[in-house]
Structure formats: C-alpha cells, structure tokens
PDB file of C-alpha atoms in Angstrom:
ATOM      1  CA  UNK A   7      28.651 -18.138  -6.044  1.00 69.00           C
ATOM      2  CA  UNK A   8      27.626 -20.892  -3.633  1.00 90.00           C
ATOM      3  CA  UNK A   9      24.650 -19.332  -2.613  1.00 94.00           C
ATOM      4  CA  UNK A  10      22.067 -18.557  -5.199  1.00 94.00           C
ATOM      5  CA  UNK A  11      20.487 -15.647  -3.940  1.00 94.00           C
ATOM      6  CA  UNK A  12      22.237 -12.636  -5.152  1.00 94.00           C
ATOM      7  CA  UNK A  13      24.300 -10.159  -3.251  1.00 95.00           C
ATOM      8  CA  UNK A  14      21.741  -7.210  -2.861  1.00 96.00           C
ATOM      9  CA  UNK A  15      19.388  -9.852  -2.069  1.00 96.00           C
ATOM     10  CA  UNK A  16      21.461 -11.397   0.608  1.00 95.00           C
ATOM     11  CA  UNK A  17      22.704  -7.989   1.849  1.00 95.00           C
ATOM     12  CA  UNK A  18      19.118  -6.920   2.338  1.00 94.00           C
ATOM     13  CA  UNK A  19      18.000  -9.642   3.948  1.00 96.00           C
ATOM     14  CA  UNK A  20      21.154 -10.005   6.432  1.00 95.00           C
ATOM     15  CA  UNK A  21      24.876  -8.513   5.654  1.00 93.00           C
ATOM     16  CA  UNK A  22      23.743  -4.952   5.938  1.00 93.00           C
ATOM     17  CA  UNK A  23      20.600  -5.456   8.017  1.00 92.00           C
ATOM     18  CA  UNK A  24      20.586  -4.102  11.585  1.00 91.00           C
ATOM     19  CA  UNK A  25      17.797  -3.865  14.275  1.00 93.00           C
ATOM     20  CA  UNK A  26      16.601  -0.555  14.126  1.00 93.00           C
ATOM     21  CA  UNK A  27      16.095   1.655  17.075  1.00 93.00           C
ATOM     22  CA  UNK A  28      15.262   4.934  15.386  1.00 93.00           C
ATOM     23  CA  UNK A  29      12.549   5.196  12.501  1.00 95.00           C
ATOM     24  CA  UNK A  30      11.192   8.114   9.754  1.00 96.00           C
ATOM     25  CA  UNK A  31       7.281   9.356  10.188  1.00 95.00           C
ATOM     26  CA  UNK A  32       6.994   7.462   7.039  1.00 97.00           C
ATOM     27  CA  UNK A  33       3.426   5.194   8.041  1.00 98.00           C
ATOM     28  CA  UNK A  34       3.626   1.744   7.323  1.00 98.00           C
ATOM     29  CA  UNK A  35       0.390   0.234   5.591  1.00 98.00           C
ATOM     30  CA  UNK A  36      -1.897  -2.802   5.912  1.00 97.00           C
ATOM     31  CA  UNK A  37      -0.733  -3.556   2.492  1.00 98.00           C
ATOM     32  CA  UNK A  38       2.917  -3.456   3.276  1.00 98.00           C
ATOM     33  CA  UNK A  39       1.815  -5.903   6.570  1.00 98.00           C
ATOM     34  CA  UNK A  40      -0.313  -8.388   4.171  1.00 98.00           C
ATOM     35  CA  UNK A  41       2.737  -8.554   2.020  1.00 98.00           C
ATOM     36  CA  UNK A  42       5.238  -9.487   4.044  1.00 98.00           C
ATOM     37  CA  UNK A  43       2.377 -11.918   5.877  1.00 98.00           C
ATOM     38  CA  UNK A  44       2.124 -13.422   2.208  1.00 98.00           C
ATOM     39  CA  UNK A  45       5.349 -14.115   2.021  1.00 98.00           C
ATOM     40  CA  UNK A  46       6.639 -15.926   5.201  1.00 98.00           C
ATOM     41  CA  UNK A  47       3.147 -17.672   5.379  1.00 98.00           C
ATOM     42  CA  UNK A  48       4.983 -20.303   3.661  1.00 98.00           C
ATOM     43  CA  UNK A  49       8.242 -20.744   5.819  1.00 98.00           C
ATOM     44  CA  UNK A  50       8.378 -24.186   7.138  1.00 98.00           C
ATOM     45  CA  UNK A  51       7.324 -25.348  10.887  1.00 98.00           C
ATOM     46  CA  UNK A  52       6.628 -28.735  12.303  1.00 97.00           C
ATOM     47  CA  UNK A  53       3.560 -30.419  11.200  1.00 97.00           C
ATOM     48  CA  UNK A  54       3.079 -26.778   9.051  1.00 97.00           C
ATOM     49  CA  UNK A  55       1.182 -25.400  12.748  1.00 97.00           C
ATOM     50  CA  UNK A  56       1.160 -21.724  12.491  1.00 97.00           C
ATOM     51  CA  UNK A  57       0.967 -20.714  16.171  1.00 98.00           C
ATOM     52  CA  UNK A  58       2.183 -16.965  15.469  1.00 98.00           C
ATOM     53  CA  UNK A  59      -0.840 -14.557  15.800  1.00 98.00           C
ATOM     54  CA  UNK A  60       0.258 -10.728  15.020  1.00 98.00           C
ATOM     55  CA  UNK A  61      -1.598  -7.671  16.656  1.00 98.00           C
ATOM     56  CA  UNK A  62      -0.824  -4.561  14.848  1.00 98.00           C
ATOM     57  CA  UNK A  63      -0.684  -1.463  17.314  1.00 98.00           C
ATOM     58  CA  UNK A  64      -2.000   1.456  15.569  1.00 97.00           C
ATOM     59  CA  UNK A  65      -4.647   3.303  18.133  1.00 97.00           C
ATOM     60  CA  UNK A  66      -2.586   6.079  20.387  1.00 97.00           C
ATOM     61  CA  UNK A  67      -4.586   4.404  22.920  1.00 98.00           C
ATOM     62  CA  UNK A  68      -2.938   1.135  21.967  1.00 98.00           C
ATOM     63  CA  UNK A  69      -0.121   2.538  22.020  1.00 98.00           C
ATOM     64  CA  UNK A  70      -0.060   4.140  25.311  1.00 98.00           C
ATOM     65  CA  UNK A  71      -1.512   0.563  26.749  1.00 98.00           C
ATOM     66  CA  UNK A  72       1.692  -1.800  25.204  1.00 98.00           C
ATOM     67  CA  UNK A  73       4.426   1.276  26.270  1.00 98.00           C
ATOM     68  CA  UNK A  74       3.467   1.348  29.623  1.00 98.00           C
ATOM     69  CA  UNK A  75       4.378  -2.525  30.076  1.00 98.00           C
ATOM     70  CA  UNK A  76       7.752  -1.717  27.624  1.00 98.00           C
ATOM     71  CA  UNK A  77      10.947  -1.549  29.563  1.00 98.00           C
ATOM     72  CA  UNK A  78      12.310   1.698  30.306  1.00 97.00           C
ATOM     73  CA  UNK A  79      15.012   1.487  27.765  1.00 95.00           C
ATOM     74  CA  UNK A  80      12.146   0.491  25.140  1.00 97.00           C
ATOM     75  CA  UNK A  81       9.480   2.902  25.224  1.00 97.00           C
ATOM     76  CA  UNK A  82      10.496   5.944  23.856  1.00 96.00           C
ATOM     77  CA  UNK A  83      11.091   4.044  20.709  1.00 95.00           C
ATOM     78  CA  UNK A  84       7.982   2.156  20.937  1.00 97.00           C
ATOM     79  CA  UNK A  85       5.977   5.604  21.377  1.00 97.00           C
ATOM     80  CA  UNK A  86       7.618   6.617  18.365  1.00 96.00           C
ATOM     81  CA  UNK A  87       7.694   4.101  15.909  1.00 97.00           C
ATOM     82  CA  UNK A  88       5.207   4.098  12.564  1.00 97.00           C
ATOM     83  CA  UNK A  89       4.220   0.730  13.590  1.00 98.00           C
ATOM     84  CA  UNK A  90       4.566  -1.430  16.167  1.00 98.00           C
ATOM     85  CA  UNK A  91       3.145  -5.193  16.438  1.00 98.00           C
ATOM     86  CA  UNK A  92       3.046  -7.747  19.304  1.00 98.00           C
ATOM     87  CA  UNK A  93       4.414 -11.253  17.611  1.00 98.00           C
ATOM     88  CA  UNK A  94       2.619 -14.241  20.273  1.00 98.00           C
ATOM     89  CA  UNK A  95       2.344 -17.612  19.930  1.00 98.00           C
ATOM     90  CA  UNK A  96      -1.551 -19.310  19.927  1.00 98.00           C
ATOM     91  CA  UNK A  97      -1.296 -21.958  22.625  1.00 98.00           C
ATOM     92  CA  UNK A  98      -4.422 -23.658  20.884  1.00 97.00           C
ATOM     93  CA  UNK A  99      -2.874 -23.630  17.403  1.00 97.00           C
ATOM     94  CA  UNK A 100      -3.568 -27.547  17.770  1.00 96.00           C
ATOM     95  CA  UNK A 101      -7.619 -27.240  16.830  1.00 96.00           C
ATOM     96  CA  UNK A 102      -6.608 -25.822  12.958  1.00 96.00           C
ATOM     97  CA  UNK A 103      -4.100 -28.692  12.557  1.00 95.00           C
ATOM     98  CA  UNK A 104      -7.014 -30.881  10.792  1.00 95.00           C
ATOM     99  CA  UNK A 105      -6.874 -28.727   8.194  1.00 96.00           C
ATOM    100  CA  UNK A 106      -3.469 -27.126   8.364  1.00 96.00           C
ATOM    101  CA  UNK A 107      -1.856 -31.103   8.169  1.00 96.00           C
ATOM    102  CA  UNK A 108      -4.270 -33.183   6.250  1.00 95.00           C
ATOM    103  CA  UNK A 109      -1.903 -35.558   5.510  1.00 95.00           C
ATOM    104  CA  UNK A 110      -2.486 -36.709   9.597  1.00 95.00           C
ATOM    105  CA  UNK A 111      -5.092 -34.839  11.118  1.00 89.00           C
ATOM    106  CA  UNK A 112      -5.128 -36.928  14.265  1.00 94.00           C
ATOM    107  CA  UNK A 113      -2.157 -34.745  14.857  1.00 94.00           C
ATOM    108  CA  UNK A 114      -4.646 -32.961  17.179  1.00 95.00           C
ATOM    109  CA  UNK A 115      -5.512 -35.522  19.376  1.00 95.00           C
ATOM    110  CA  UNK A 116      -2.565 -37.552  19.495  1.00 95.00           C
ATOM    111  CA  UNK A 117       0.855 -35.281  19.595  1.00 95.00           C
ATOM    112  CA  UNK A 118      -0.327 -32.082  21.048  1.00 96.00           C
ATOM    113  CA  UNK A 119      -3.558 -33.124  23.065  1.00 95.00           C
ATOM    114  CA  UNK A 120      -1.575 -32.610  26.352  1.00 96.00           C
ATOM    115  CA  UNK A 121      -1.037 -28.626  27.354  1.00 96.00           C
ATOM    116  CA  UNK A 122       2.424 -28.345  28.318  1.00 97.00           C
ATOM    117  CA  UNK A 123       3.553 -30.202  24.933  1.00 97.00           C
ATOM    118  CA  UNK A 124       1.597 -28.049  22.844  1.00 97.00           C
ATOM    119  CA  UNK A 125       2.658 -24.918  24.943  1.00 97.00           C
ATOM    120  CA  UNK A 126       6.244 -26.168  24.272  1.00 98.00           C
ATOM    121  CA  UNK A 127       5.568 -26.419  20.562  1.00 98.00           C
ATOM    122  CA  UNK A 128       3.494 -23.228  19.787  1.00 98.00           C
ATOM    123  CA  UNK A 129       6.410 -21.294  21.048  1.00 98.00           C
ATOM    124  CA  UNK A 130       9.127 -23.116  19.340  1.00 98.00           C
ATOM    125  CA  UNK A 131       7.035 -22.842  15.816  1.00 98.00           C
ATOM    126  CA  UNK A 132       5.843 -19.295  16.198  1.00 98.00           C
ATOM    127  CA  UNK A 133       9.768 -18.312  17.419  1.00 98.00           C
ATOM    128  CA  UNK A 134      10.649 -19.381  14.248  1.00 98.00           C
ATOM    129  CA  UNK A 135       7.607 -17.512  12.132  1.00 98.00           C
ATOM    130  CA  UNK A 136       8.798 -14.651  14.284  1.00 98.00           C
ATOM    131  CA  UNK A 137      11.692 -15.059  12.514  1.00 98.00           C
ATOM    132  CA  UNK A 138      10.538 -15.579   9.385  1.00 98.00           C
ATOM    133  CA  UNK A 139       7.979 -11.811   9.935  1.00 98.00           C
ATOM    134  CA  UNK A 140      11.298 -10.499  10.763  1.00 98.00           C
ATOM    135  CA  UNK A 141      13.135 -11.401   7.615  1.00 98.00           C
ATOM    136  CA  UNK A 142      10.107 -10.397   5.440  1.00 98.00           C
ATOM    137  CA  UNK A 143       9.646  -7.057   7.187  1.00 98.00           C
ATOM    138  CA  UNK A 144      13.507  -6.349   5.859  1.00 97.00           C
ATOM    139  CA  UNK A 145      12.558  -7.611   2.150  1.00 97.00           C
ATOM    140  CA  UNK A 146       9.544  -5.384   1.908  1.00 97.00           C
ATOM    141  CA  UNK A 147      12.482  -2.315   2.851  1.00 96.00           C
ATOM    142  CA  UNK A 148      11.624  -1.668   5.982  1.00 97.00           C
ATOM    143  CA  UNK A 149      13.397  -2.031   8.898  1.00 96.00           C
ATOM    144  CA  UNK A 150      12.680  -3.858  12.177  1.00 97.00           C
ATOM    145  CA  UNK A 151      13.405  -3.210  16.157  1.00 97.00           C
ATOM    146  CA  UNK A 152      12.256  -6.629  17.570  1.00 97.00           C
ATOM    147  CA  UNK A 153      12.045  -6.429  21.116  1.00 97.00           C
ATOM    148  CA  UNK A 154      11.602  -9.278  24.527  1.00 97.00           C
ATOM    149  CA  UNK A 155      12.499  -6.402  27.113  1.00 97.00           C
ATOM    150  CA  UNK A 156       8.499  -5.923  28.738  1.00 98.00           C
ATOM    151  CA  UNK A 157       6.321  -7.609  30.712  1.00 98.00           C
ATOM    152  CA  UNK A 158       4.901 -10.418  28.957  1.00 98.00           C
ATOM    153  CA  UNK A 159       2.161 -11.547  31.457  1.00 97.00           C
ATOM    154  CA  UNK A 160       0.588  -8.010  31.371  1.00 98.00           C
ATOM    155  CA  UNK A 161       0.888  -8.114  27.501  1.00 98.00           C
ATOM    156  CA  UNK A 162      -1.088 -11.065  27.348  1.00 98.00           C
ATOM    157  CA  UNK A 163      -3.596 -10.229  29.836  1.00 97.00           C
ATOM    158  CA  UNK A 164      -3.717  -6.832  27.910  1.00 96.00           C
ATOM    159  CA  UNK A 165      -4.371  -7.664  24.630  1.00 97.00           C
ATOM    160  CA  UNK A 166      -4.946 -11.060  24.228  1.00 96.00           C
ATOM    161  CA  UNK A 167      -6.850 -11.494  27.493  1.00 91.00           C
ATOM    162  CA  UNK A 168      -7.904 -15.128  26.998  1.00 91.00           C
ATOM    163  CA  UNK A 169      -5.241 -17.317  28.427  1.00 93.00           C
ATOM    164  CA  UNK A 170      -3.968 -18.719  25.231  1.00 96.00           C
ATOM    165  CA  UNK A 171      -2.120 -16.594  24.044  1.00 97.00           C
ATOM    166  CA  UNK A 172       2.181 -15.828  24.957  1.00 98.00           C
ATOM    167  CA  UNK A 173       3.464 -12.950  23.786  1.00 98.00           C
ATOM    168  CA  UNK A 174       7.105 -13.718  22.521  1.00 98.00           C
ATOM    169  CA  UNK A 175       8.378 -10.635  20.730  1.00 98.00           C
ATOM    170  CA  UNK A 176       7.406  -6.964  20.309  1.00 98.00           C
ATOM    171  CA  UNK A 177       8.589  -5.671  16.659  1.00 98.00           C
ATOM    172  CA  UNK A 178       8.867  -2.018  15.688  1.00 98.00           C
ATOM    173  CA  UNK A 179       8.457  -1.139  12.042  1.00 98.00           C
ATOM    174  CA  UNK A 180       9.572   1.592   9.677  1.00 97.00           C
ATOM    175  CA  UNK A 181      12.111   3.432   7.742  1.00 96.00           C
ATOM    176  CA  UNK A 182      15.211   3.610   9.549  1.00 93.00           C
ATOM    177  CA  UNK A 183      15.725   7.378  10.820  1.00 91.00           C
ATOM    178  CA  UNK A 184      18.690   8.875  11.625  1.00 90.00           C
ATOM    179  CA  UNK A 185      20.746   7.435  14.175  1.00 89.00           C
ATOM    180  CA  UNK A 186      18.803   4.007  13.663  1.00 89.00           C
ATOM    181  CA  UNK A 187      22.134   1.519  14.176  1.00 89.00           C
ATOM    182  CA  UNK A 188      24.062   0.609  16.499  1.00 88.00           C
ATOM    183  CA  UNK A 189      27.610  -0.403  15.645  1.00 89.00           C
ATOM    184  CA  UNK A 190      27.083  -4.449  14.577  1.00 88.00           C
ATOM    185  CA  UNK A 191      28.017  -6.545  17.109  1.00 91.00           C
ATOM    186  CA  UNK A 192      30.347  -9.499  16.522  1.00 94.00           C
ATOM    187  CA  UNK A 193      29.852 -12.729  15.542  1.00 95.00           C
ATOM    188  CA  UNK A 194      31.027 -16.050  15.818  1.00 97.00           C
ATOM    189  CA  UNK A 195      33.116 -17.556  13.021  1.00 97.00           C
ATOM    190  CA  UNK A 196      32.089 -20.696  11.258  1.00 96.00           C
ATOM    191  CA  UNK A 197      34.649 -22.421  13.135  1.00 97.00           C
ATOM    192  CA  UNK A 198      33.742 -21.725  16.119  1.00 98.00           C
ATOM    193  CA  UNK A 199      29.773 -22.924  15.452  1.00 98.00           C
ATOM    194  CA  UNK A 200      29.606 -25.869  12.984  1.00 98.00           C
ATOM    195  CA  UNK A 201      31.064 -29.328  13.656  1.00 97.00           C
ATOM    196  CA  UNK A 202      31.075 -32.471  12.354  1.00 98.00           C
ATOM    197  CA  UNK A 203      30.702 -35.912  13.102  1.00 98.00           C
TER     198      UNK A 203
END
C-alpha cells in the first residue's frame, strides 16, 4: 500500500463518498458538530488564518429565512435536512492573526492590511477549511450536501449582517436517506491532471 491510510478509511473519506441530496430524521448534535470542528481545526492554511466561521441552522424560523434565498432546485432538501450550516469566510480574520501566527504577528499590518488582499485570502483559506468541514463531516458518518446554488448577498445580509462576512458554501448534514446519490460522476484520470517538469 502506498498510501497509509487504510481502505475503509480512505473509502469513507472519498471512494464511496457522495454528496448527499436525501437524508434520515436522524438529528445531528452539537457534539457530533464540535467533533468534526476538533478535528479539521488543525488542517493547514496560509499563515494558519482561520477565516471559516460556521452558522448552524437549527430554528424553523432559520430555516424558513436561508430556504427562501436557496435556489429552486435546493430548497426542498434544505427544508428537509437534520442540519443545515452556512460555511462563510470572516473578511477580518486578519485582527486574530497576532495570536493565531506568533511566529510573525506583524502579519496583520503588513500582508493583509489592504481589503481586497485580505478579501482574496479569507476566501481562498476558508474554501479550503470548507473543505476540510466537509471531509470531517464524512469521518464522523454522516453525510454531506454542500451547496453554492443561492443568493449569497442576501445570505450575508441575512445572517451575518455586518459586512464582513461572504458566505461561500451552504452544507446539509445527516444520514443519507433513501434515494440520497446520484450516479458518481466521472473523473479525470491521473494522466490527464498531473504533469511534470
């Protein structure tokens, strides 16, 4: 084996993981959340910024706000899922960097002191913690329906409200149900991706 995690591992994780459009009543818990939070916490990012910020949706009245700015084709499964959370990236990640990167805490100041460069990287580092909640969702069981199809703008104004905040993926959460996957799509051979130079 080249790779040292071991099968079930690696078929939990990706070979037999699918997004999931259809999920059990089964509810999800804070604990499960803090878990998988305590897990990808540590996932790498540049200058270790964490930018994601996670609101779990768990009021019907929530609920009812984030579906009506869900596209069409996403609601019904938003209504329905145990959990849903909006994944967004904190624009203003730059004032914990002090503390988050001790090893250069003028990091502030001097690489991300300018708006549009720290806009640029808060979404790049909190698309990849997205990925990371995403992959730690599937390792705590559970299966996940990330979504980009809604209107972000409202999103933000709706429940983040203070400008610094860009909502980059909405996430359903569960047990798969029945009728949860779609047939995998295909993907592109090694080939086809990796070169070298």
């Amino acid at each position: 084996m080249t790779l040292q995690l071991d099968a079930a591992a690696q078929n939990l994780l990706f070979r037999h993981a699918r997004t999931a459009n259809a999920f059990t009543d089964e509810p999800v818990t804070d604990e499960q959340v803090q878990a998988v939070y305590d897990l990808v916490k540590y996932a790498p990012t540049a200058y270790n910024q964490q930018p994601l910020r996670i609101v779990l949706v768990r009021s019907p009245e929530a609920r009812e706000r984030l579906v009506g700015h869900m596209n069409e084709g996403n609601r019904a499964k938003t209504a329905a899922a145990p959990l849903v959370a909006i994944l967004a990236a904190d624009n203003e990640f730059h004032e914990e960097l002090p503390a988050q990167f001790p090893a250069f805490p003028q990091a502030k100041e001097v690489l991300f002191g300018e708006r549009p460069v720290r806009e640029a990287s808060a979404a790049f580092n909190a698309a990849l913690q997205v990925g990371y909640f995403i992959l730690g969702v599937r390792a705590a069981g559970l299966a996940a329906g990330p979504m980009t199809g809604f209107d972000a703008e409202a999103i933000d104004k709706e429940f983040f409200g203070d400008g610094e905040h860009s909502v980059l993926a909405v996430v359903n959460i569960g047990r798969p149900g029945e009728n949860a996957w779609r047939e995998r799509g295909p993907r592109l051979a090694y080939d086809e991706v990796v070169t070298t130079v």
